Short mmCIF file of N, CA and C in Angstrom, two decimals:
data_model
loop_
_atom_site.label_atom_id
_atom_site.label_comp_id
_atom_site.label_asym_id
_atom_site.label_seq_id
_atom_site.Cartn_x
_atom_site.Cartn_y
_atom_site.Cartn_z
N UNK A 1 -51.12 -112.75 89.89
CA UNK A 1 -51.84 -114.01 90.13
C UNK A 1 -51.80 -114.88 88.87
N UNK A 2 -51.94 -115.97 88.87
CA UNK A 2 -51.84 -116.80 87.84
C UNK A 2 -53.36 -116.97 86.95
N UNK A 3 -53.31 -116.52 85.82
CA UNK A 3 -53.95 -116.18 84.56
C UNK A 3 -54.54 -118.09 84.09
N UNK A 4 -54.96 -117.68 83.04
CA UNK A 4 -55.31 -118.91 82.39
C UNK A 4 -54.64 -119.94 81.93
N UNK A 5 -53.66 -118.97 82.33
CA UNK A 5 -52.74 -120.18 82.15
C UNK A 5 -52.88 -121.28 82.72
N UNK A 6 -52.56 -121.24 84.70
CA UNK A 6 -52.90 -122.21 85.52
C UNK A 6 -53.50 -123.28 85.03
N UNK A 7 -55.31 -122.51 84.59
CA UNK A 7 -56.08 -123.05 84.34
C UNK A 7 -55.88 -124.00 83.15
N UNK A 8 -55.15 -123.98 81.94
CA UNK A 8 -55.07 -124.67 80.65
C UNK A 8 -54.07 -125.58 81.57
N UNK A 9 -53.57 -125.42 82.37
CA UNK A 9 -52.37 -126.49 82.71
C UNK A 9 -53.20 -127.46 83.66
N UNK A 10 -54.13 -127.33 84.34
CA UNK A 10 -55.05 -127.77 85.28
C UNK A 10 -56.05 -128.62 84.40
N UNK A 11 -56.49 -128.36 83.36
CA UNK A 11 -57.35 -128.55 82.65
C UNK A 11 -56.83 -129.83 81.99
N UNK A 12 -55.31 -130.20 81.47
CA UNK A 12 -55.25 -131.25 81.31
C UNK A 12 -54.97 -132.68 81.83
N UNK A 13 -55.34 -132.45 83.39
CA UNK A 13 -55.64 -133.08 84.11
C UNK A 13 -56.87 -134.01 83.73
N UNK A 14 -57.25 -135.23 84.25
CA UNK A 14 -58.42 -136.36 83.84
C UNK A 14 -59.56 -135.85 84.97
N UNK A 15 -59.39 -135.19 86.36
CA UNK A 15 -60.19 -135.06 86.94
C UNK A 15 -60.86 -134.10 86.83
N UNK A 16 -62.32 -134.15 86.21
CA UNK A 16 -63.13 -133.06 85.97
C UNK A 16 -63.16 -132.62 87.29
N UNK A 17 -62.96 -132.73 88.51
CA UNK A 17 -63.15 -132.12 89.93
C UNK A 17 -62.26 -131.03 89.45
N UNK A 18 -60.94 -131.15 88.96
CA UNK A 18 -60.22 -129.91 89.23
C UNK A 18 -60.78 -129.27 88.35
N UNK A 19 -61.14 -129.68 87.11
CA UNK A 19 -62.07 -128.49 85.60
C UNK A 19 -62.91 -127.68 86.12
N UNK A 20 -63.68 -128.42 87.54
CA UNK A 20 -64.81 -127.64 87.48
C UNK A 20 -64.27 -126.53 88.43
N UNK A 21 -63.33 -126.98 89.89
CA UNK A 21 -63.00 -126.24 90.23
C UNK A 21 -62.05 -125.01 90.30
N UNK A 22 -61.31 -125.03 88.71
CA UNK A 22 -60.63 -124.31 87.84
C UNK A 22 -61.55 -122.88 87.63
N UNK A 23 -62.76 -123.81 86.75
CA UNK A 23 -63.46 -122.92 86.27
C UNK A 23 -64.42 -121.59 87.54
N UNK A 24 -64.63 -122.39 88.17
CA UNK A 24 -65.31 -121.58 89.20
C UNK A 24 -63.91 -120.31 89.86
N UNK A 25 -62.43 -121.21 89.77
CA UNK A 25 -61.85 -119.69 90.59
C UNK A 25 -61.50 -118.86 89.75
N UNK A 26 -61.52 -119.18 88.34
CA UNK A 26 -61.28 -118.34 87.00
C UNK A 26 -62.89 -117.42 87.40
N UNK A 27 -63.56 -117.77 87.40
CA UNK A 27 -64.96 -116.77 87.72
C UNK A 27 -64.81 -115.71 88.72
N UNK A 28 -64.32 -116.27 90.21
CA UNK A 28 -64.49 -115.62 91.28
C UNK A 28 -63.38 -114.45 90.84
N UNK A 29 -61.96 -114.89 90.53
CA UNK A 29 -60.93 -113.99 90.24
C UNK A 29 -61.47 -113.18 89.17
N UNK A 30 -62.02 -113.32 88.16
CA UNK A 30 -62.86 -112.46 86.94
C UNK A 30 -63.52 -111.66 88.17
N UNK A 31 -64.43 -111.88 88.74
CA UNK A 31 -65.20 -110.46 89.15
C UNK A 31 -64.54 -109.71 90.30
N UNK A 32 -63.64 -110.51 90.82
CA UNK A 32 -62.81 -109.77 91.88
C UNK A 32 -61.85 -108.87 91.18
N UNK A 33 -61.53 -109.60 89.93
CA UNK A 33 -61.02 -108.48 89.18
C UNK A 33 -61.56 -107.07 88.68
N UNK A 34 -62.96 -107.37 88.08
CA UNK A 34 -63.60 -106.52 87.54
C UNK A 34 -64.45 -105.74 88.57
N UNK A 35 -64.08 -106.36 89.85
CA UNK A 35 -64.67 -104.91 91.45
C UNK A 35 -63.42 -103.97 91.27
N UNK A 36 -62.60 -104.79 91.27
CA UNK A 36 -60.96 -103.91 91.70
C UNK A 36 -60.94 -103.02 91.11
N UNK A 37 -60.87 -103.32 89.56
CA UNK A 37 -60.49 -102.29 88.16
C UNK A 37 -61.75 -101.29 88.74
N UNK A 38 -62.61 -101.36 88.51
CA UNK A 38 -64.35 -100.72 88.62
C UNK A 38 -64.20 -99.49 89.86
N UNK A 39 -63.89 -99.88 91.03
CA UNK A 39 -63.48 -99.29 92.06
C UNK A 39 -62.12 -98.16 92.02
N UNK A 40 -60.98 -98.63 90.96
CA UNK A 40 -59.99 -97.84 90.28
C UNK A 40 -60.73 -96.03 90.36
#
């Protein structure tokens, strides 16, 4: 899946709509990550 990267590339975009909604799927993917690994 695409890392932070996405996000730094998204980010230099002018529309804080996409920042915010960057930031929120960087979150959701963080804990979906950290069920996955956890569940390992």
């Amino acid at each position: 899946y695409g890392g932070p990267n996405s996000c730094k590339v998204r980010r230099t975009t002018p529309t804080p709509n996409m920042i915010h909604f960057c930031s929120n799927l960087g979150a959701i993917v963080a804990w979906i990550d950290g069920r996955g690994s956890s569940n390992r």
